[in-house]
PDB file of C-alpha atoms in Angstrom:
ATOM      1  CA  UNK A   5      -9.406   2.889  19.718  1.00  0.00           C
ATOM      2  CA  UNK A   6      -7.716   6.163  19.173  1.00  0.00           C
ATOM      3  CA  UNK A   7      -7.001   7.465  15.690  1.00  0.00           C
ATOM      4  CA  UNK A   8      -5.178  10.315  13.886  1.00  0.00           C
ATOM      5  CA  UNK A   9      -6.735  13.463  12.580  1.00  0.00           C
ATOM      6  CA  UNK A  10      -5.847  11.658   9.126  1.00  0.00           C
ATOM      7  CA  UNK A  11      -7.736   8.544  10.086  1.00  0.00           C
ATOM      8  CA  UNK A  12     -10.337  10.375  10.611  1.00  0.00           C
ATOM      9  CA  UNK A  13     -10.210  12.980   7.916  1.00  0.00           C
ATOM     10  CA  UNK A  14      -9.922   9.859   5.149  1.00  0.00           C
ATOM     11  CA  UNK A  15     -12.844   8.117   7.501  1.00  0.00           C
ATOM     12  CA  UNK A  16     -14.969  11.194   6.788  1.00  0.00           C
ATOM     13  CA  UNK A  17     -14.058  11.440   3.330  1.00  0.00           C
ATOM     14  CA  UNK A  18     -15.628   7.455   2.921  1.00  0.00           C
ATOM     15  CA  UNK A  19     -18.638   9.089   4.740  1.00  0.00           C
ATOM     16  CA  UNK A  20     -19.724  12.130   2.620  1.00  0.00           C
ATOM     17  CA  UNK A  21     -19.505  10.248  -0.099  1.00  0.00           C
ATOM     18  CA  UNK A  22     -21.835   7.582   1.249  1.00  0.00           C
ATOM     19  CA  UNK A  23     -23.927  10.970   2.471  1.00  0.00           C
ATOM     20  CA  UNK A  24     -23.926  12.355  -1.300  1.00  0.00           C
ATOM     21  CA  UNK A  25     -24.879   8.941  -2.787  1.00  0.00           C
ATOM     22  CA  UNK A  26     -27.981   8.603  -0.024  1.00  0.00           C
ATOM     23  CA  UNK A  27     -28.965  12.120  -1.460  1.00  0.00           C
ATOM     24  CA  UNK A  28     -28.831  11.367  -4.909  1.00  0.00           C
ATOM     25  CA  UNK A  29     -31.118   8.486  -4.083  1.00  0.00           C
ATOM     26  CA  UNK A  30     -33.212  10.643  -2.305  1.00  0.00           C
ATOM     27  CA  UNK A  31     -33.341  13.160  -5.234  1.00  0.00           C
ATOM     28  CA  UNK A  32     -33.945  10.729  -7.822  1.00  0.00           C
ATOM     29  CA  UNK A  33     -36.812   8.612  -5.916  1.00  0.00           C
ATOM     30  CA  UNK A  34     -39.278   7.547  -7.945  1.00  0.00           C
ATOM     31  CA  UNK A  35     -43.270   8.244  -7.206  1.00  0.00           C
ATOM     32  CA  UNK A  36     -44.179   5.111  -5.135  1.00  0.00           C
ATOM     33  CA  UNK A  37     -40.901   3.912  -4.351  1.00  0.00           C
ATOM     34  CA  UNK A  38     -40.210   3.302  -0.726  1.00  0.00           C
ATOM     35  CA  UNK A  39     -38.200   5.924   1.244  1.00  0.00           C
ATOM     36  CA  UNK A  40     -34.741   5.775   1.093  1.00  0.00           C
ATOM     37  CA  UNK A  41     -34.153   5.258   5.120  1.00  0.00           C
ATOM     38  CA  UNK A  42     -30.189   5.308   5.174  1.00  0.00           C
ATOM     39  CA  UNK A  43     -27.732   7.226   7.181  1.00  0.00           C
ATOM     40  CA  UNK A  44     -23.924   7.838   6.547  1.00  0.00           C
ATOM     41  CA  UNK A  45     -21.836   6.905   9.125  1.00  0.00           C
ATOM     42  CA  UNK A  46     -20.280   3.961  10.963  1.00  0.00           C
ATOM     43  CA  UNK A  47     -22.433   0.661  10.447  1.00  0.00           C
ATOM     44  CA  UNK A  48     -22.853  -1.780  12.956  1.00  0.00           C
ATOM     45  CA  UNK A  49     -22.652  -5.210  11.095  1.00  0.00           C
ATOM     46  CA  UNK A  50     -23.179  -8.466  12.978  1.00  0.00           C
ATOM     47  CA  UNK A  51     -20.118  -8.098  16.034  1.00  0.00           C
ATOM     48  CA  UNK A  52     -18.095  -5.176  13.600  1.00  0.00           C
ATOM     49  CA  UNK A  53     -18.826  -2.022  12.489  1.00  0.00           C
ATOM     50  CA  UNK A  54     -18.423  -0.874   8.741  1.00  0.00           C
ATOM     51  CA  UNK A  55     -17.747   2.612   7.435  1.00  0.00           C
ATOM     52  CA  UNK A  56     -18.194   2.532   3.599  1.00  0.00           C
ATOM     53  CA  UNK A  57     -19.247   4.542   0.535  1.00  0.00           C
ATOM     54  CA  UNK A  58     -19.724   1.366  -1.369  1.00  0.00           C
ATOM     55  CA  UNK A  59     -16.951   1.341  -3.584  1.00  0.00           C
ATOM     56  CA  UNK A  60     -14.149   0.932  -0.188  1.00  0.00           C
ATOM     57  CA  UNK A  61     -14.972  -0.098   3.525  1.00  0.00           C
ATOM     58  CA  UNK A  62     -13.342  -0.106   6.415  1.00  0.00           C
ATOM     59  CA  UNK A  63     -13.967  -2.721   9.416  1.00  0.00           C
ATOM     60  CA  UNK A  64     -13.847  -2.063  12.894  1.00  0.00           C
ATOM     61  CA  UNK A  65     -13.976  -4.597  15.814  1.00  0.00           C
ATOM     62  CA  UNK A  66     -15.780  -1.759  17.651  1.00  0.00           C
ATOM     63  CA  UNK A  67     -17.138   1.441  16.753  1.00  0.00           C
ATOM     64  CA  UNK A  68     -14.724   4.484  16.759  1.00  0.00           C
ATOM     65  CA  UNK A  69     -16.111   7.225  19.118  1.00  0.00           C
ATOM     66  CA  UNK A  70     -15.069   9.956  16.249  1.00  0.00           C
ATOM     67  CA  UNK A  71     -17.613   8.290  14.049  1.00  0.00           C
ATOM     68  CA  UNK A  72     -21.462   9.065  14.025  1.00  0.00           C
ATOM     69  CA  UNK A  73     -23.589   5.872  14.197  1.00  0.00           C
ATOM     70  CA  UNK A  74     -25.411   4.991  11.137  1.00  0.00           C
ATOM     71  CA  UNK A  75     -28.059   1.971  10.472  1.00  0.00           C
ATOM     72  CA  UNK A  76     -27.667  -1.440  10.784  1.00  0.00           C
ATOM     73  CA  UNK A  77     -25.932  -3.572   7.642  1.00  0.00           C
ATOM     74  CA  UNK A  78     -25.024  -6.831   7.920  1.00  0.00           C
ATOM     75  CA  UNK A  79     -25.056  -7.747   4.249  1.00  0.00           C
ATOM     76  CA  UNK A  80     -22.074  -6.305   3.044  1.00  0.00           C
ATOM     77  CA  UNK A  81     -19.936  -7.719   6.438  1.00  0.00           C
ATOM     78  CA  UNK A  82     -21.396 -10.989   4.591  1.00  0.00           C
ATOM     79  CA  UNK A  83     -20.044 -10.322   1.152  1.00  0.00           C
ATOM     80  CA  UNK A  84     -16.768  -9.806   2.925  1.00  0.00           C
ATOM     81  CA  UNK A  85     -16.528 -12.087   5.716  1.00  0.00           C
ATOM     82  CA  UNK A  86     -15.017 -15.114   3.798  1.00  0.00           C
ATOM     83  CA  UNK A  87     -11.844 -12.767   2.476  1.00  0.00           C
ATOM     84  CA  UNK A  88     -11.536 -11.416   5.852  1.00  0.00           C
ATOM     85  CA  UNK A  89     -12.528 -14.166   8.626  1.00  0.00           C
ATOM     86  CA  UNK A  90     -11.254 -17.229   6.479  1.00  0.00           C
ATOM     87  CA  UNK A  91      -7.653 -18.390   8.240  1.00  0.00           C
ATOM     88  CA  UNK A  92      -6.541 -19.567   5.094  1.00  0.00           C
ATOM     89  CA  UNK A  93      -7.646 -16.537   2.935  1.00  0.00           C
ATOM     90  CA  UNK A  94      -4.215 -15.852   2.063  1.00  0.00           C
ATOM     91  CA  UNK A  95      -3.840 -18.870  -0.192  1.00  0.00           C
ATOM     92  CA  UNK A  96      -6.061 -16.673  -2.344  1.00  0.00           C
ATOM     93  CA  UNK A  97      -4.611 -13.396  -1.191  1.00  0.00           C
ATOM     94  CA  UNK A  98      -0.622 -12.178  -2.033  1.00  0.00           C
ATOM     95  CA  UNK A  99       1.394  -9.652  -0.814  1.00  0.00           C
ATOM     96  CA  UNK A 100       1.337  -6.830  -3.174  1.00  0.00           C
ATOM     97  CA  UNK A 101       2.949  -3.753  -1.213  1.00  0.00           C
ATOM     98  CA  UNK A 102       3.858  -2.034   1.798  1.00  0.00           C
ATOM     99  CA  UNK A 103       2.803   1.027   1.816  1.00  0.00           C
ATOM    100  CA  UNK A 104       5.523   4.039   2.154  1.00  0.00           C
ATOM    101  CA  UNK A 105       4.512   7.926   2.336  1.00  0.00           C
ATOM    102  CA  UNK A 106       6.326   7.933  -1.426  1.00  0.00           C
ATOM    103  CA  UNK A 107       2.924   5.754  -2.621  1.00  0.00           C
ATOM    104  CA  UNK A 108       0.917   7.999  -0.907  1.00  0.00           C
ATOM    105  CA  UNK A 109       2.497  10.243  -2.790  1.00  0.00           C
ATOM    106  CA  UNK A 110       2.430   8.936  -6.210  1.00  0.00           C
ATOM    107  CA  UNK A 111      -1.399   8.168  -5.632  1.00  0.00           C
ATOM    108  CA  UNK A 112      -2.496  11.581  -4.633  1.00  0.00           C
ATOM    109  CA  UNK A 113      -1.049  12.932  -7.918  1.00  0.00           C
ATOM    110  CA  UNK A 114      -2.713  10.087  -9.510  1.00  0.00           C
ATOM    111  CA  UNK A 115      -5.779  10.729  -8.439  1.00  0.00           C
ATOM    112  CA  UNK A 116      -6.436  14.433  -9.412  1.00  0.00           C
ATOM    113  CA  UNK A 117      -7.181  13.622 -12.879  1.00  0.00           C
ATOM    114  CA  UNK A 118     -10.083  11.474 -10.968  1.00  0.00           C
ATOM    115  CA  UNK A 119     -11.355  13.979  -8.710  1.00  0.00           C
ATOM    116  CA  UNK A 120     -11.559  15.968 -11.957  1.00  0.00           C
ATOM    117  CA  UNK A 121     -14.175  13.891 -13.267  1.00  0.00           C
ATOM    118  CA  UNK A 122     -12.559  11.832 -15.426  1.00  0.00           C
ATOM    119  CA  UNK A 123     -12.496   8.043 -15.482  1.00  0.00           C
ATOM    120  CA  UNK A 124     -10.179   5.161 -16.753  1.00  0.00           C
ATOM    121  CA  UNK A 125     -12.378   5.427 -19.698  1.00  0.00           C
ATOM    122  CA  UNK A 126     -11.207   9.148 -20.428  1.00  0.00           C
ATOM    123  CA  UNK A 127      -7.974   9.086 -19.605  1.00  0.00           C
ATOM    124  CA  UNK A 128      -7.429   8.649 -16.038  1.00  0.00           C
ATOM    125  CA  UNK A 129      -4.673   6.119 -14.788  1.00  0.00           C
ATOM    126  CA  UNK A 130      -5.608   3.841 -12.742  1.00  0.00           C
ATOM    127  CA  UNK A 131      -2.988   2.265 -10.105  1.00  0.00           C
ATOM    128  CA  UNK A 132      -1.639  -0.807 -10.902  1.00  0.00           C
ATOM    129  CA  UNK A 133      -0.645  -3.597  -8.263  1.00  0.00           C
ATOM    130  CA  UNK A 134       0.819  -6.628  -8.911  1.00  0.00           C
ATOM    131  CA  UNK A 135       1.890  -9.298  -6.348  1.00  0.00           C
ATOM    132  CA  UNK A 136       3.905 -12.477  -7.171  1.00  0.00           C
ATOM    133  CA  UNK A 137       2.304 -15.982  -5.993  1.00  0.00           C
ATOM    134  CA  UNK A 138       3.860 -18.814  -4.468  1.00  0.00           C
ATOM    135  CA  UNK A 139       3.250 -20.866  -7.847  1.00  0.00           C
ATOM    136  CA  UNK A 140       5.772 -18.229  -9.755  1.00  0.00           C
ATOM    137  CA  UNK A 141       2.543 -16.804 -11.438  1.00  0.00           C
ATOM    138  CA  UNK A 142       1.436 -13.580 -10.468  1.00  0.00           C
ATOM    139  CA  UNK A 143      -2.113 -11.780  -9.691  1.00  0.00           C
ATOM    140  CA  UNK A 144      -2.944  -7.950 -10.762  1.00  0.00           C
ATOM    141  CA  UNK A 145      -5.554  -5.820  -9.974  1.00  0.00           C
ATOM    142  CA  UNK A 146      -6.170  -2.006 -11.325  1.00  0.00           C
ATOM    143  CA  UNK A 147      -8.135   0.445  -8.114  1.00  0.00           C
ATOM    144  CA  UNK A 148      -8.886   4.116  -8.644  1.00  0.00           C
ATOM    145  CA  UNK A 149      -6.408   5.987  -6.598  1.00  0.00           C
ATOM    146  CA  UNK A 150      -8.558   8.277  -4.826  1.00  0.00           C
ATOM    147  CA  UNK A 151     -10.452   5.260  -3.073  1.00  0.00           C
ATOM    148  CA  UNK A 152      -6.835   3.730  -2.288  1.00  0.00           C
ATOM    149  CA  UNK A 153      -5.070   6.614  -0.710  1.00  0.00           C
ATOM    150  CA  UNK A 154      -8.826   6.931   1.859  1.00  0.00           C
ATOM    151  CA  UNK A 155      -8.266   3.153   2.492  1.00  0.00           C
ATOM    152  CA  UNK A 156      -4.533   3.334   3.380  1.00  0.00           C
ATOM    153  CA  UNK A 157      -4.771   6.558   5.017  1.00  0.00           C
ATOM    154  CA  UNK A 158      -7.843   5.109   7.271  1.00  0.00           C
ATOM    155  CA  UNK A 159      -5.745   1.472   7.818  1.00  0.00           C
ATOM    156  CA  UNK A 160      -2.504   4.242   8.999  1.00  0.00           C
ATOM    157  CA  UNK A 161       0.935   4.274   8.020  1.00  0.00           C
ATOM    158  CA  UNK A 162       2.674   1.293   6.774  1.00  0.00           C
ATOM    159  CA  UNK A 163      -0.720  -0.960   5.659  1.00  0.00           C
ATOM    160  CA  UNK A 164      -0.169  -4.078   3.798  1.00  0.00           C
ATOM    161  CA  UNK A 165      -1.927  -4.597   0.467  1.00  0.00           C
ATOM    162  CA  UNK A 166      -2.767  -8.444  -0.411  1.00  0.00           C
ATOM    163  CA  UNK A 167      -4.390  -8.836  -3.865  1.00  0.00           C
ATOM    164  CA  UNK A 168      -6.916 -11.920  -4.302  1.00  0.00           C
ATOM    165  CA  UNK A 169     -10.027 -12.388  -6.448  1.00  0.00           C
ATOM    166  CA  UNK A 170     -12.898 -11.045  -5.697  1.00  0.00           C
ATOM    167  CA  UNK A 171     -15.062 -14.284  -6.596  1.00  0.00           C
ATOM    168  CA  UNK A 172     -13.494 -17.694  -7.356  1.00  0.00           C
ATOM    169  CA  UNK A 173     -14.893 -16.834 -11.021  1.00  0.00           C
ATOM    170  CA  UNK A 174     -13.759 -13.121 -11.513  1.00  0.00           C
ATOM    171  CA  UNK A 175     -10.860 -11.585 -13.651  1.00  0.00           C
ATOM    172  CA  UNK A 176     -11.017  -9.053 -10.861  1.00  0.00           C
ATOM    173  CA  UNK A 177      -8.868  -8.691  -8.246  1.00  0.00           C
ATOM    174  CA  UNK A 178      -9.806  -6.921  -4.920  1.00  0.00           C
ATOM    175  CA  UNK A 179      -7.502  -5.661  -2.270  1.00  0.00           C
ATOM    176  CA  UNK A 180      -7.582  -6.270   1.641  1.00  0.00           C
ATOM    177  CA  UNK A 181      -5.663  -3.448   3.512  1.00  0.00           C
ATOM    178  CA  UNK A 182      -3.842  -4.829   6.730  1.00  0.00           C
ATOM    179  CA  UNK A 183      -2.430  -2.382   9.653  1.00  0.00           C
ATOM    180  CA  UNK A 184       1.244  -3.489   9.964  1.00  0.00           C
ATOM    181  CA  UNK A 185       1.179  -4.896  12.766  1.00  0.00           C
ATOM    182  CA  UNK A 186      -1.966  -6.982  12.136  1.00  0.00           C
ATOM    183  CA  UNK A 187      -0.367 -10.439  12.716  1.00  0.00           C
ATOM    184  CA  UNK A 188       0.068  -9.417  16.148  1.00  0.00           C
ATOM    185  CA  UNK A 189      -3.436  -7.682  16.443  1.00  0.00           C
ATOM    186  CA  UNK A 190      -6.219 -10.502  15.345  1.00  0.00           C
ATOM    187  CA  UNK A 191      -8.513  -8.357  15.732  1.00  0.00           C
ATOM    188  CA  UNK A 192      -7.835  -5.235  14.130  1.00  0.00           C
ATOM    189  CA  UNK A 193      -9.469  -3.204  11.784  1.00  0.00           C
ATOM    190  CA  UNK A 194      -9.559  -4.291   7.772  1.00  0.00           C
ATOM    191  CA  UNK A 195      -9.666  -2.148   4.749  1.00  0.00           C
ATOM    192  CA  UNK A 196     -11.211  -3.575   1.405  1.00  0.00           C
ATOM    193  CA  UNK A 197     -10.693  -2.228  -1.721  1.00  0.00           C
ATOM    194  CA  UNK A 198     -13.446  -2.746  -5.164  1.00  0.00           C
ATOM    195  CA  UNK A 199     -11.194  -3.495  -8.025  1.00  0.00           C
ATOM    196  CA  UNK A 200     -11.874  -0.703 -11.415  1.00  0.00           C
ATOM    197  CA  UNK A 201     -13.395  -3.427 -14.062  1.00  0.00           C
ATOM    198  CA  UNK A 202     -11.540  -2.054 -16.755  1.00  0.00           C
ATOM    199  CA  UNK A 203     -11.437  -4.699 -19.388  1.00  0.00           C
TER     200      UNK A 203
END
C-alpha cells in the first residue's frame, strides 16, 4: 500500500497527537496508578490496523510500512466495526460531500482559529455537514476542522463523507471517510470522524 508524502504527513499528524496525549498521561500519573504502557503509532486491531489520536482514526486492511508499529487495540476496531463492516450501514449513513481541494481549502482556514487554542465554545467555527436522506429529512453533524482536513488528507483526494449517528440514541452525528473509489475496493482503508457535541 503506497501512500503520498501527504498521507503520510496527515498520518503523522494523528500520531503525535496520540504521542502528546500518552505523555500527558504519563506526566499526570497518579502515585499507585499503573504505568501508562502505550505507544503511538499504527495499531494492530483484530485483522486491521488503526492509527488514531482518539478523537479521528484511520483503518487499514494492513499495516502501512511508513508507519511505526504501536500496541495491540482491539476495542476501539469494536466500537467501530458495526458502522464500518455492517453491509447495510448506509441506511444509517448519507452522502454528505465529495471532497474537492476548495474544502480543503475552506477547512484549513477554518481551522487556525482551532490550532490557536480556541474551541467552539470561544469562538471557533466548527464545519458544518449536512446530507439529505432518502425520507426527504436530512441528518447534520458539526466536526472540528483540523481533525477533518487529517482524515481527508489521510483517506486522499476525492474521499466521500457519509454522515450517520453515532449510537441509535445520539443527537450526534459521526462521519465515515470513504476513498473514491471504495465501491470498487472492499477492502480499503476507512476514516472515522468524532462529531464536536456542541449542544
Amino acid at each position: 500500500m503506497k501512500m503520498t508524502k501527504k498521507q503520510i504527513s496527515a498520518l503523522q499528524r494523528m500520531i503525535d497527537r496520540e504521542a502528546s496525549r500518552i505523555e500527558w498521561k504519563k506526566q499526570n500519573r497518579k502515585e499507585g496508578d499503573p504505568a501508562v504502557e502505550e505507544t503511538a503509532g499504527a495499531h494492530p486491531s483484530h485483522e486491521k490496523y488503526i492509527v488514531t489520536d482518539g478523537y479521528v482514526a484511520v483503518i487499514f486492511p494492513e499495516k502501512p510500512a511508513e508507519l511505526p508499529e504501536a500496541e495491540r487495540m482491539d476495542s476501539l476496531y469494536d466500537v467501530m466495526r458495526s458502522d464500518i463492516q455492517n453491509q447495510d450501514c448506509f441506511n444509517d449513513h448519507f452522502l454528505a460531500l465529495a471532497v474537492t481541494a476548495a474544502h480543503i481549502s475552506e477547512w484549513k482556514q477554518q481551522a487556525k482559529p482551532w490550532k490557536a487554542g480556541k474551541t467552539h465554545k470561544t469562538g471557533a467555527v466548527p464545519v458544518k455537514l449536512t446530507a439529505q436522506k432518502p425520507d426527504g429529512g436530512t441528518v447534520e453533524g458539526f466536526y472540528d476542522p483540523r481533525y477533518l482536513v487529517d482524515v481527508v488528507e489521510a483517506i486522499g483526494p476525492g474521499a466521500m463523507l457519509y454522515i450517520g449517528r453515532y449510537s441509535r440514541h445520539s443527537p450526534f452525528c459521526s462521519l465515515l471517510v470513504y476513498p473514491k473509489n471504495w465501491m470498487e475496493e472492499h477492502d480499503s482503508k476507512v476514516g472515522y470522524v468524532l462529531p464536536l457535541r456542541i449542544m
